Short mmCIF file of C-alpha atoms in Angstrom, two decimals:
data_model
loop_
_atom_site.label_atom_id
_atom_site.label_comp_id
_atom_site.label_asym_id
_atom_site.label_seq_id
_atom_site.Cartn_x
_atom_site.Cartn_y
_atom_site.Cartn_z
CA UNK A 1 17.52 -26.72 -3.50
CA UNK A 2 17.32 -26.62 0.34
CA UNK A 3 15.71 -25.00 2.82
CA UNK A 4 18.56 -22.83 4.03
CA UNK A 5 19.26 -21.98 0.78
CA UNK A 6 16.42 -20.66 0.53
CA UNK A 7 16.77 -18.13 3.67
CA UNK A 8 19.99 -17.01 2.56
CA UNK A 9 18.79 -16.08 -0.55
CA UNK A 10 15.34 -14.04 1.38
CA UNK A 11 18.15 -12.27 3.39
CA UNK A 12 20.36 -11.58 0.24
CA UNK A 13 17.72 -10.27 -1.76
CA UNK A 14 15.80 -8.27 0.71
CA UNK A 15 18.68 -6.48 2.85
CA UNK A 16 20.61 -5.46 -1.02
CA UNK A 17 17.82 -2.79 -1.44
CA UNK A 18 17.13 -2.32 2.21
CA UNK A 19 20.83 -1.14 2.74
CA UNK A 20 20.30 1.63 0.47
CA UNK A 21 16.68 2.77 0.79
CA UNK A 22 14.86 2.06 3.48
CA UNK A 23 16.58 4.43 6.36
CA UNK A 24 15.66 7.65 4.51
CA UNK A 25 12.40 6.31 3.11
CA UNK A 26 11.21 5.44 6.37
CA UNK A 27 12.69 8.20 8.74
CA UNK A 28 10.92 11.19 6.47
CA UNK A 29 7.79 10.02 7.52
CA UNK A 30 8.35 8.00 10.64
CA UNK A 31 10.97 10.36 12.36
CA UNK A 32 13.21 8.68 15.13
CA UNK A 33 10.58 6.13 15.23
CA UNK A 34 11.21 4.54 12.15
CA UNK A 35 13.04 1.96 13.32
CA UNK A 36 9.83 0.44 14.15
CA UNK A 37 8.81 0.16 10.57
CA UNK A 38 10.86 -3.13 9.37
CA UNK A 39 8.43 -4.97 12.09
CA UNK A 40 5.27 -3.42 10.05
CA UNK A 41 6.66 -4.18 7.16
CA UNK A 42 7.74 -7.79 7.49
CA UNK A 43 4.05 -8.70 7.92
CA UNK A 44 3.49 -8.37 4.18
CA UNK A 45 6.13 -11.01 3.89
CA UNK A 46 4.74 -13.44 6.47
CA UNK A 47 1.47 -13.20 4.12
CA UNK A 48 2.95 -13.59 1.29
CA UNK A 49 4.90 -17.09 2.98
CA UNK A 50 1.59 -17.96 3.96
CA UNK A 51 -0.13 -17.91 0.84
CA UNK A 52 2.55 -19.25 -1.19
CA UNK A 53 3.57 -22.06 0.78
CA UNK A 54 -0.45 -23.32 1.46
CA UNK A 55 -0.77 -22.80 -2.69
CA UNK A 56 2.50 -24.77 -2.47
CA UNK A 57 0.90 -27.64 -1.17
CA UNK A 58 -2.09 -27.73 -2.56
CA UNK A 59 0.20 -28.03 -6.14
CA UNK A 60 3.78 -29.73 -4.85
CA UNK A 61 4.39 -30.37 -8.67
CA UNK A 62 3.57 -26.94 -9.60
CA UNK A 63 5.17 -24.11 -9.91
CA UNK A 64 2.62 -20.54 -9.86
CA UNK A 65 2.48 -20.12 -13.92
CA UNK A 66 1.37 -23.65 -13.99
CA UNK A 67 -1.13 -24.49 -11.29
CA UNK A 68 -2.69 -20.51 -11.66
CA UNK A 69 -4.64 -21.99 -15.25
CA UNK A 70 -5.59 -25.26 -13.02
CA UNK A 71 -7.45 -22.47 -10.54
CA UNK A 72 -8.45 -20.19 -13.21
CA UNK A 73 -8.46 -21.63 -16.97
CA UNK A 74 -5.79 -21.45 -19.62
CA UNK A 75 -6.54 -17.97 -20.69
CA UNK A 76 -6.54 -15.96 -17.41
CA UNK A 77 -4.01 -18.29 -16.07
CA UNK A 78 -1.61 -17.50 -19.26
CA UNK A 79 -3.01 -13.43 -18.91
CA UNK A 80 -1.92 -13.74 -14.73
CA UNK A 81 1.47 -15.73 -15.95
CA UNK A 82 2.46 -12.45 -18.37
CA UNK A 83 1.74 -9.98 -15.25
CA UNK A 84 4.00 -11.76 -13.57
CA UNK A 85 6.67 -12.13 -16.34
CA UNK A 86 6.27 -7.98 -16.52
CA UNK A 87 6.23 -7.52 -13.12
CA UNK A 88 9.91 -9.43 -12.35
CA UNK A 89 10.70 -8.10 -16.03
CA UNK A 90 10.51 -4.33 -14.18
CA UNK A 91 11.90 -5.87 -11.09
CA UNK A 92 14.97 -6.28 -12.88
CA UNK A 93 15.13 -2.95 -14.13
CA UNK A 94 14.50 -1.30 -11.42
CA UNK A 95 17.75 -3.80 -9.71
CA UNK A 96 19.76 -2.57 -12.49
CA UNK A 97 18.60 1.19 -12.05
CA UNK A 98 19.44 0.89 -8.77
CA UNK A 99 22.73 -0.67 -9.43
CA UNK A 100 23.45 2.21 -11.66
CA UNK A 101 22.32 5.25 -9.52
CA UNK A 102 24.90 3.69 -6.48
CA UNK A 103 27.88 3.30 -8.78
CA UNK A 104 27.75 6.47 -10.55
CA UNK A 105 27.27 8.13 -7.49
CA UNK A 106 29.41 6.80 -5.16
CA UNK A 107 32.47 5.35 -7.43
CA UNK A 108 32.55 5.95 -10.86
CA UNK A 109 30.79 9.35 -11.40
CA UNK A 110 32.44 9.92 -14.98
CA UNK A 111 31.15 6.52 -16.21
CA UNK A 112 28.77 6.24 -18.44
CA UNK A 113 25.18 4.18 -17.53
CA UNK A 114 25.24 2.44 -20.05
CA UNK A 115 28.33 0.95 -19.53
CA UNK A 116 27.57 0.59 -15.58
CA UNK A 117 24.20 -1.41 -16.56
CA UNK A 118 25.21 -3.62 -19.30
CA UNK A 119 28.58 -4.98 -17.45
CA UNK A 120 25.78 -5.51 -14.49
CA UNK A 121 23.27 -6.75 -16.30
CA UNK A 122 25.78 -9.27 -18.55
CA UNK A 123 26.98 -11.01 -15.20
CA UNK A 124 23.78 -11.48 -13.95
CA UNK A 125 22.22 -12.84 -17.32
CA UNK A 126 25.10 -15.49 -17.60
CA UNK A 127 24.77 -16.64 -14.06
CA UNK A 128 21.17 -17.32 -14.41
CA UNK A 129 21.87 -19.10 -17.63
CA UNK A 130 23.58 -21.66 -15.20
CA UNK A 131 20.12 -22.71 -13.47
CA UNK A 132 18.91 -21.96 -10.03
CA UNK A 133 21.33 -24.38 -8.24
CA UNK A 134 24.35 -22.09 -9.24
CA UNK A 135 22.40 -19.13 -7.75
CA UNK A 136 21.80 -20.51 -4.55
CA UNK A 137 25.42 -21.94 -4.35
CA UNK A 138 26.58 -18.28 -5.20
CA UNK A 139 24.38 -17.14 -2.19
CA UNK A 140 25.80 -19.74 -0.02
CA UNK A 141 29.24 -17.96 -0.19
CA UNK A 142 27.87 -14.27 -0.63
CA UNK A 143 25.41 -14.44 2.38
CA UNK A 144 27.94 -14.95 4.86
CA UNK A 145 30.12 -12.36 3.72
CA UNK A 146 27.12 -9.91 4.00
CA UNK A 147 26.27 -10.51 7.62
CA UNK A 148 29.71 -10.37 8.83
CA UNK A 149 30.34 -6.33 7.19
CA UNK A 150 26.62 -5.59 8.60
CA UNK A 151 28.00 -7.22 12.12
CA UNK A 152 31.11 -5.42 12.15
CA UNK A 153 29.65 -1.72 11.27
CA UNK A 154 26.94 -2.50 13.91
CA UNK A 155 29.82 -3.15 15.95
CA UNK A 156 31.82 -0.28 15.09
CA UNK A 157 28.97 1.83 14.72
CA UNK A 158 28.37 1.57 18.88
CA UNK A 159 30.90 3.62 19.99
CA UNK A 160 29.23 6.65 17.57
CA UNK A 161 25.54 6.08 18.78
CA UNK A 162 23.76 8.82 20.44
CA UNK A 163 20.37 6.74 21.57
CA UNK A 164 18.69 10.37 22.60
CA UNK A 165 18.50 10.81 18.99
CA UNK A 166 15.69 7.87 18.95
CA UNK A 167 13.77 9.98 21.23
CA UNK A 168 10.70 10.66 21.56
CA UNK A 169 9.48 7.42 20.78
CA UNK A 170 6.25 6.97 18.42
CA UNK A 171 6.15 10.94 18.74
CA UNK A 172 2.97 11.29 16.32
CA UNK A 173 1.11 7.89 17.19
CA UNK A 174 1.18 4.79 14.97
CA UNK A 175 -0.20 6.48 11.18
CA UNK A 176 3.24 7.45 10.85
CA UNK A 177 4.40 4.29 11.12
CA UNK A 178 2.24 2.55 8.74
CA UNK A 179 2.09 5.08 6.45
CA UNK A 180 6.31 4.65 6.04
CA UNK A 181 5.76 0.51 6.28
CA UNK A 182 4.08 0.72 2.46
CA UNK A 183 7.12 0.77 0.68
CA UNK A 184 9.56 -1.47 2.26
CA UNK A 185 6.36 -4.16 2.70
CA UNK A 186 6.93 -4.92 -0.95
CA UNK A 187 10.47 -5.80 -0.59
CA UNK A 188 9.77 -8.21 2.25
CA UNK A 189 7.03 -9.51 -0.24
CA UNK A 190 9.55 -10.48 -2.89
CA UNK A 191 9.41 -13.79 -1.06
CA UNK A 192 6.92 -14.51 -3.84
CA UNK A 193 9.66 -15.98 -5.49
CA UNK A 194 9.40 -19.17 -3.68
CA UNK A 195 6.50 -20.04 -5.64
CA UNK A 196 8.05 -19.84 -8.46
CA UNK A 197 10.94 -22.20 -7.43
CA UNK A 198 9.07 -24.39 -5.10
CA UNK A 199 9.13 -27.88 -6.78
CA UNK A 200 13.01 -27.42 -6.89
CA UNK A 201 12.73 -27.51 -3.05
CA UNK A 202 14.05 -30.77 -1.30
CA UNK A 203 12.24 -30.17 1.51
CA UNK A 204 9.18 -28.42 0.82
CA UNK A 205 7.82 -29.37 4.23
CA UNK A 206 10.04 -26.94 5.54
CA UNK A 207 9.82 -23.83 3.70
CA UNK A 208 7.20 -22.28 5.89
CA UNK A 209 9.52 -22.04 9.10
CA UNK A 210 12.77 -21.23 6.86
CA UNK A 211 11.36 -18.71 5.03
CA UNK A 212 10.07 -17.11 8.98
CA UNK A 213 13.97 -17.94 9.66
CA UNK A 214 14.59 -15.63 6.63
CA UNK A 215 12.08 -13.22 7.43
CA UNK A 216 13.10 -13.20 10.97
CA UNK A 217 16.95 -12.09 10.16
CA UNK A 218 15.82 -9.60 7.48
CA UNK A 219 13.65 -7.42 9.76
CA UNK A 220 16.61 -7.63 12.51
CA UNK A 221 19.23 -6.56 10.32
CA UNK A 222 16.79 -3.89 8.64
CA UNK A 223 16.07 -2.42 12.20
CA UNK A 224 19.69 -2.50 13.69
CA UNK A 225 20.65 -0.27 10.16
CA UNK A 226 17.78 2.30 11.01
CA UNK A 227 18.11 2.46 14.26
CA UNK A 228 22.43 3.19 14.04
CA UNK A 229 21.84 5.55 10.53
CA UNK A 230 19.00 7.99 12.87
CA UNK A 231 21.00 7.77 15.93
CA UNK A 232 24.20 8.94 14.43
CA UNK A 233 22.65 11.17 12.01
CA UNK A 234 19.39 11.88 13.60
CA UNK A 235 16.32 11.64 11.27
CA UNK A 236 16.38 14.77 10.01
CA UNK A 237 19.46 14.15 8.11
CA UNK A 238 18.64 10.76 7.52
CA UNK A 239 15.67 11.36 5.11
CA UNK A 240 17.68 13.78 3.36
CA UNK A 241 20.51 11.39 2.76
CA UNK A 242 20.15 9.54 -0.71
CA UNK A 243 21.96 6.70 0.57
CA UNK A 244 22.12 7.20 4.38
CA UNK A 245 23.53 3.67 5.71
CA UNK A 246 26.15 3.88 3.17
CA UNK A 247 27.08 7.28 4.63
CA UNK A 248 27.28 5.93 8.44
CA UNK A 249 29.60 3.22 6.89
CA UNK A 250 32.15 6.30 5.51
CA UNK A 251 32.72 7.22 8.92
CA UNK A 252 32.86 3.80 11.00
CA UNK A 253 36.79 3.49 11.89
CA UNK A 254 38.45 1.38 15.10
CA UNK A 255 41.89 3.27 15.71
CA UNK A 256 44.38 2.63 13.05
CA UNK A 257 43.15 -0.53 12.23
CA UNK A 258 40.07 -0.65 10.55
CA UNK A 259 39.29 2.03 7.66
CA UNK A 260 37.39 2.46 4.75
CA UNK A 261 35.60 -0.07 5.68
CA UNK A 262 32.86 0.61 3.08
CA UNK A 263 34.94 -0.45 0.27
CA UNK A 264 34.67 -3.54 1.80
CA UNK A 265 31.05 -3.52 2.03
CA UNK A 266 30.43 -2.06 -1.16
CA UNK A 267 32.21 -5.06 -2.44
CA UNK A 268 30.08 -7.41 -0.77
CA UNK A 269 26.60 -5.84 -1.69
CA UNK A 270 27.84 -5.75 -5.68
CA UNK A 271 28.10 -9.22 -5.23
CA UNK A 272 24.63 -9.53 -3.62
CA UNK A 273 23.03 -7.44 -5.83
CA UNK A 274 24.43 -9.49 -8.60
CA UNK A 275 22.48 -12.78 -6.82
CA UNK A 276 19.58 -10.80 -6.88
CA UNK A 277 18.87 -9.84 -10.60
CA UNK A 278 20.40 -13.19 -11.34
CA UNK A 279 17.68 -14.63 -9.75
CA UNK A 280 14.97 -12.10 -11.06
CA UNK A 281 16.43 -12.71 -14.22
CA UNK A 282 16.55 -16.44 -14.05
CA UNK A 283 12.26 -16.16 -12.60
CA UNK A 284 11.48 -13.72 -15.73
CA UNK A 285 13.04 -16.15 -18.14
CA UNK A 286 11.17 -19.04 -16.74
CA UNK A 287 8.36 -17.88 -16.49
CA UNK A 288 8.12 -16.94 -20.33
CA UNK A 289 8.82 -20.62 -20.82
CA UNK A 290 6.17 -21.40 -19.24
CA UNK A 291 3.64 -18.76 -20.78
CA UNK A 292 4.93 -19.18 -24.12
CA UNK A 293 5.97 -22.21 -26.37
CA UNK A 294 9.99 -20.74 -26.56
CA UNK A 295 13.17 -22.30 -24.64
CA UNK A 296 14.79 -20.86 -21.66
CA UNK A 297 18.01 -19.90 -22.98
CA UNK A 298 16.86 -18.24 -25.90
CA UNK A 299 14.94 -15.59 -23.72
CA UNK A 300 17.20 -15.08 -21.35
CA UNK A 301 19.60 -12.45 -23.23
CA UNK A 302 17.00 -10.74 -25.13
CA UNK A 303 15.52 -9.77 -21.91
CA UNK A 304 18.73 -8.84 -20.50
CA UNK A 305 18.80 -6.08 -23.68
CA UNK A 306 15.37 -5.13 -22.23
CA UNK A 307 16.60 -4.72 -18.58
CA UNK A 308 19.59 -2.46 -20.06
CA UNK A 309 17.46 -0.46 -22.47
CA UNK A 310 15.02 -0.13 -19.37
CA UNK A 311 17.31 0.52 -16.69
CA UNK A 312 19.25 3.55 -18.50
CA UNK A 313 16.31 5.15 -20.84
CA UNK A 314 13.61 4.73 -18.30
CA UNK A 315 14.25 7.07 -15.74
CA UNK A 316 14.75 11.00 -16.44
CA UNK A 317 16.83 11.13 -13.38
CA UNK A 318 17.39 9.58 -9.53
CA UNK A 319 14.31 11.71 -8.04
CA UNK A 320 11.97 10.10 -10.70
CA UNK A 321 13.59 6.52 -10.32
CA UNK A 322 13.54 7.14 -6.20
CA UNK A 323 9.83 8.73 -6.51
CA UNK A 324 8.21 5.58 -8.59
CA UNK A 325 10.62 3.17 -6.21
CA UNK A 326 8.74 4.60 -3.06
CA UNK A 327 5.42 5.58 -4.26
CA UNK A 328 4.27 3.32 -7.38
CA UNK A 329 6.03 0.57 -7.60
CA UNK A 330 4.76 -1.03 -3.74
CA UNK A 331 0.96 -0.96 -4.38
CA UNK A 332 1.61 -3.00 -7.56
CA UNK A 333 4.29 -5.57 -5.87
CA UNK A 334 1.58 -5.86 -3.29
CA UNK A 335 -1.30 -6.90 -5.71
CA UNK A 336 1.13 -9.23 -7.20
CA UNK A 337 2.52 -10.60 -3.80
CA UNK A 338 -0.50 -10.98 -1.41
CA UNK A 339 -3.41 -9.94 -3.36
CA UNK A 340 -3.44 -12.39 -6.32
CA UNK A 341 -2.07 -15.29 -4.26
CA UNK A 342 -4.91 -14.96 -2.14
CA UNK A 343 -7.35 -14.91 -4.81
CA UNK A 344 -5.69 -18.09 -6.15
CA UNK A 345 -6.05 -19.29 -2.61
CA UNK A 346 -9.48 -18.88 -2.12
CA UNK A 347 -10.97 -19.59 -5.72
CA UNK A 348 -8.87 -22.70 -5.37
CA UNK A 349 -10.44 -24.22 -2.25
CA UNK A 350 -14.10 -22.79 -3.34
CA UNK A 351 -13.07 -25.29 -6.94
CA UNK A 352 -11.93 -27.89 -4.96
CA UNK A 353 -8.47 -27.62 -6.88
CA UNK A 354 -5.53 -29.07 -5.88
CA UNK A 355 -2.70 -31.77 -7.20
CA UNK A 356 -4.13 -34.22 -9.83
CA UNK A 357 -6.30 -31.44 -11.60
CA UNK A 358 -4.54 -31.65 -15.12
CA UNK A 359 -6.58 -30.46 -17.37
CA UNK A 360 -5.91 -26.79 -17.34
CA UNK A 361 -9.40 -25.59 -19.03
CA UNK A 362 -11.48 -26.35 -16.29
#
């Protein structure tokens, strides 16, 4: 796997549930300011690259479920390993929730969940039953098709921009700010995933500065879609709107010639979202190989039962599933992205751990 891929698939994974979520989540607390936020924010994932990258090369032959019992023993290493197995476990049915909640909404109201999540859920099990390498190479042909919609409804979206609505800037000081930076921090953490992939990388050398690349793009984009949703809709309306961007898209038009041009773009985020809970599927799966004694393939569709079960029974309705999104789910992606890491970090160079350290118990 190369480095690039491994941007595209940062960008992919972050801006599919930044497109729908962040602009309202931010602007109710952050006002016309919010745009500001996505910088805040991507600082969680800069530490998280950090950590994982400089654990990365302390263990090049390692992936995180492995070199976690070389830092801490077999038993708290193997406890850690099944955190993280739950934690991408709920990542994927929270994907699929959020899959679920869109579709029903926004195109097929009269169709059952169930149905929604398992024809979901089914793709994105069988695509990570082809291996990593098929991801990626999905991404590679998904990613650009992303960008391009984004670029033309930032485009479009010019000639209905009304900057006053941005105004006054940082109206109520920085705490707003922060305080609307906690949730989307965890979705620019999710690059966590590279250390679960990161002796599949060619060029591991390079992951630091292509994962910034990643970074870098993701917290662009994310800004230029809060700062056209709030100054077309103003950020009153904008916190109120379930799905806000997807909103601005319904009205972006050039003349006669371009319209409707969020089919298009719904089309293109299915697909990303699909790359996403492949991958999260594909990371779940492997890392109950690596916990327990059981193949890859055997796990993989069981879970996927769990992620459809989870995904449709676990939520009362969208205010629950938007209220544990926002408010629960970030402080725990946060232990799991920067606080553990740098516990493995720091207990590692206090051992004087690194490649070469096989036997796990110590």
């Amino acid at each position: 796997m190369s480095g690039t891929q491994v941007t595209m698939l940062i960008i992919t994974i972050i801006l599919s549930t930044v497109i729908l979520f962040v602009p309202s989540a931010t602007a109710e607390k952050a006002k016309q300011s919010a745009w500001i936020v996505p910088i805040v924010a991507s600082l969680a994932g800069v530490v998280t690259l950090w950590l994982v990258t400089h654990l990365g090369r302390r263990f090049p032959s390692y992936t995180l479920p492995e070199y976690i019992q070389i830092i801490l023993g077999r038993f708290l290493g193997k406890l850690l390993g099944v955190w993280y197995l739950v934690g991408f476990l709920c990542g994927c049915i929270l994907i699929a929730r959020q899959f679920v909640e869109f579709i029903s909404i926004t195109l097929l109201p009269g169709t059952p969940p169930m149905v929604i999540s398992l024809a979901f859920v089914l793709v994105g099990v069988y695509a990570a039953s082809k291996g990593l390498e098929v991801i990626a190479r999905m991404n590679q042909f998904v990613f650009p098709l992303l960008f391009t919609a984004l670029l033309v409804s930032f485009i479009l979206g010019w000639f209905k921009i009304d900057l006053i609505r941005l105004l006054p800037l940082l109206e109520e000081g920085i705490k707003p700010i922060i305080a609307a930076s906690w949730t989307p921090a965890s979705w620019f953490g999710e690059v966590i995933f590279i250390a679960f992939i990161y002796p599949q990388i060619n060029k591991p050398k390079e992951i630091f500065e292509k994962g910034l690349i990643g970074l870098l793009i993701s917290t662009t984009l994310s800004i230029l879609m809060i700062l056209f949703t709030i100054s077309i809709f103003g950020s009153v309306l904008t916190s109120t709107l379930t799905f806000p961007f997807w909103s601005v898209i319904r009205f972006l038009e050039f003349g006669k010639y371009v319209q409707r041009l969020e089919s298009y773009l719904v089309i293109i985020w299915i697909t990303s979202m699909v790359i996403k809970i492949s991958l999260f599927t594909y990371l779940a799966s492997f890392i109950t190989t690596q916990v327990f004694p059981v193949k890859y393939k055997i796990v993989l569709y069981p879970l996927g039962g769990i992620v459809v079960i989870g995904s449709v029974y676990g939520f009362k309705n969208i205010e629950q599933f938007i209220n544990i999104l926002i408010n629960f789910v970030p402080p725990l992606g946060l232990l799991g992205e920067i606080g553990f890491p740098l516990l493995f970090l720091i207990v590692a160079i206090l051992r004087g751990k690194k490649e070469g350290d096989r036997n796990l118990e110590r």
